């Protein structure tokens, strides 16, 4: 009996995907891993530690992130219902790409435009949803 060929049932674009392997090395900025230099001051780190120490870790936080969205909205001069918050960049990427996955009237799959090099999840998440990806290379001025 031959082994089951899972490629026979998967969408073609899933076959092109490979596991992400980060480039080894020391880099000040790693766009591919969504990393940046340390931007927080010692005072900001201390304040974050204080807030974390007083947080209630044994309960689920507000799933609607109302207080956070309100604070961001006030700072940005918009309404809280215009702010989306998530628990990490992958969640927000997933949310935004999922919104574009099922288009009305059976329009063609959307094309997602992203810079390269950049965070690998932009491309990977779009391709998993059957979306096309157009990568625009960054130049020396980013």
CSV table of C-alpha atoms in Angstrom, one decimal:
chain,number,residue,atom,x,y,z
A,1,UNK,CA,0.0,0.0,0.0
A,2,UNK,CA,1.4,3.4,-0.9
A,3,UNK,CA,1.7,6.3,1.5
A,4,UNK,CA,-1.0,8.9,1.5
A,5,UNK,CA,0.0,12.0,-0.6
A,6,UNK,CA,-1.4,15.0,1.3
A,7,UNK,CA,-0.4,17.3,-1.6
A,8,UNK,CA,-3.3,15.8,-3.5
A,9,UNK,CA,-5.9,17.4,-1.2
A,10,UNK,CA,-4.1,20.7,-0.2
A,11,UNK,CA,-4.3,24.0,-2.1
A,12,UNK,CA,-1.3,24.5,-4.5
A,13,UNK,CA,0.0,27.6,-2.7
A,14,UNK,CA,0.4,25.6,0.6
A,15,UNK,CA,2.9,23.4,-1.1
A,16,UNK,CA,5.3,26.3,-1.6
A,17,UNK,CA,5.5,27.1,2.1
A,18,UNK,CA,8.5,26.1,4.1
A,19,UNK,CA,9.2,26.3,7.8
A,20,UNK,CA,10.6,29.7,8.8
A,21,UNK,CA,14.3,29.5,9.7
A,22,UNK,CA,15.8,32.7,11.0
A,23,UNK,CA,19.1,33.9,9.5
A,24,UNK,CA,21.8,33.2,12.0
A,25,UNK,CA,24.0,36.2,13.0
A,26,UNK,CA,24.1,39.4,15.1
A,27,UNK,CA,21.9,42.1,13.6
A,28,UNK,CA,21.0,45.5,15.1
A,29,UNK,CA,17.6,45.4,13.5
A,30,UNK,CA,15.9,42.1,12.4
A,31,UNK,CA,12.9,42.9,10.2
A,32,UNK,CA,12.5,39.2,9.3
A,33,UNK,CA,12.0,38.3,13.0
A,34,UNK,CA,10.0,41.5,13.8
A,35,UNK,CA,12.8,42.6,16.2
A,36,UNK,CA,14.1,46.1,16.8
A,37,UNK,CA,16.7,47.7,18.9
A,38,UNK,CA,16.0,48.2,22.6
A,39,UNK,CA,14.0,51.5,22.6
A,40,UNK,CA,12.9,51.5,26.2
A,41,UNK,CA,14.5,53.7,28.8
A,42,UNK,CA,15.4,52.3,32.2
A,43,UNK,CA,12.5,54.3,33.7
A,44,UNK,CA,10.1,52.8,31.2
A,45,UNK,CA,11.3,49.3,32.0
A,46,UNK,CA,11.0,50.0,35.7
A,47,UNK,CA,7.4,51.2,35.2
A,48,UNK,CA,6.5,48.2,33.1
A,49,UNK,CA,7.9,45.9,35.8
A,50,UNK,CA,5.7,47.7,38.4
A,51,UNK,CA,2.6,47.3,36.3
A,52,UNK,CA,3.4,43.6,35.6
A,53,UNK,CA,3.9,43.0,39.3
A,54,UNK,CA,0.5,44.4,40.2
A,55,UNK,CA,-1.4,42.7,37.4
A,56,UNK,CA,-3.8,39.9,38.0
A,57,UNK,CA,-2.2,37.0,36.1
A,58,UNK,CA,-4.7,34.2,37.1
A,59,UNK,CA,-7.7,35.8,35.3
A,60,UNK,CA,-8.3,36.3,31.6
A,61,UNK,CA,-7.9,40.0,30.7
A,62,UNK,CA,-10.6,42.0,29.0
A,63,UNK,CA,-11.0,40.3,25.7
A,64,UNK,CA,-12.2,43.5,24.1
A,65,UNK,CA,-9.2,45.4,25.4
A,66,UNK,CA,-11.5,48.4,26.2
A,67,UNK,CA,-9.1,50.3,28.5
A,68,UNK,CA,-6.1,49.9,26.2
A,69,UNK,CA,-8.1,50.8,23.1
A,70,UNK,CA,-9.5,53.9,24.9
A,71,UNK,CA,-6.1,55.0,26.0
A,72,UNK,CA,-4.6,54.6,22.5
A,73,UNK,CA,-7.7,56.4,21.0
A,74,UNK,CA,-7.3,59.3,23.3
A,75,UNK,CA,-3.6,59.6,22.5
A,76,UNK,CA,-4.2,59.4,18.8
A,77,UNK,CA,-7.3,61.6,18.7
A,78,UNK,CA,-9.7,59.0,17.4
A,79,UNK,CA,-12.6,56.9,18.8
A,80,UNK,CA,-11.9,53.7,20.6
A,81,UNK,CA,-14.0,51.8,18.1
A,82,UNK,CA,-11.4,52.8,15.5
A,83,UNK,CA,-8.6,51.0,17.3
A,84,UNK,CA,-7.7,47.4,17.0
A,85,UNK,CA,-5.5,45.8,19.6
A,86,UNK,CA,-4.2,42.2,19.7
A,87,UNK,CA,-1.9,40.0,21.8
A,88,UNK,CA,0.9,40.1,19.3
A,89,UNK,CA,1.7,40.9,15.8
A,90,UNK,CA,0.7,37.5,14.4
A,91,UNK,CA,-2.8,37.9,15.8
A,92,UNK,CA,-3.3,41.3,14.1
A,93,UNK,CA,-1.8,40.1,10.8
A,94,UNK,CA,-4.2,37.1,10.9
A,95,UNK,CA,-7.2,39.3,11.7
A,96,UNK,CA,-6.5,41.8,8.9
A,97,UNK,CA,-5.7,39.2,6.3
A,98,UNK,CA,-8.7,37.1,7.2
A,99,UNK,CA,-10.9,40.1,6.6
A,100,UNK,CA,-9.6,40.2,3.0
A,101,UNK,CA,-9.8,36.4,2.4
A,102,UNK,CA,-13.5,36.1,1.5
A,103,UNK,CA,-14.3,38.9,-0.8
A,104,UNK,CA,-17.8,39.7,-2.1
A,105,UNK,CA,-19.0,38.6,-5.5
A,106,UNK,CA,-16.2,36.0,-5.8
A,107,UNK,CA,-13.6,38.6,-6.7
A,108,UNK,CA,-10.1,37.3,-7.4
A,109,UNK,CA,-7.9,36.7,-4.3
A,110,UNK,CA,-6.4,40.0,-3.1
A,111,UNK,CA,-2.8,40.9,-3.5
A,112,UNK,CA,-1.0,41.8,-0.3
A,113,UNK,CA,1.8,44.3,-0.7
A,114,UNK,CA,4.7,44.2,1.7
A,115,UNK,CA,8.3,45.4,1.9
A,116,UNK,CA,11.2,43.0,1.9
A,117,UNK,CA,13.1,42.2,4.0
A,118,UNK,CA,10.3,42.3,6.5
A,119,UNK,CA,8.5,40.2,9.1
A,120,UNK,CA,8.1,36.7,7.6
A,121,UNK,CA,4.5,36.4,8.9
A,122,UNK,CA,3.1,39.0,6.4
A,123,UNK,CA,4.0,36.7,3.5
A,124,UNK,CA,3.3,33.4,5.2
A,125,UNK,CA,-0.1,34.4,6.6
A,126,UNK,CA,-1.2,35.8,3.2
A,127,UNK,CA,-0.2,32.7,1.3
A,128,UNK,CA,-1.9,30.3,3.8
A,129,UNK,CA,-5.1,32.2,2.9
A,130,UNK,CA,-4.6,31.8,-0.8
A,131,UNK,CA,-3.7,35.5,-1.3
A,132,UNK,CA,-1.1,36.7,-3.7
A,133,UNK,CA,1.9,38.5,-2.2
A,134,UNK,CA,3.9,41.3,-4.0
A,135,UNK,CA,7.2,42.1,-2.2
A,136,UNK,CA,8.8,45.5,-2.8
A,137,UNK,CA,12.5,45.5,-1.9
A,138,UNK,CA,13.7,48.1,0.5
A,139,UNK,CA,16.4,50.4,-0.8
A,140,UNK,CA,19.2,52.0,1.2
A,141,UNK,CA,16.8,54.6,2.6
A,142,UNK,CA,14.3,52.0,3.7
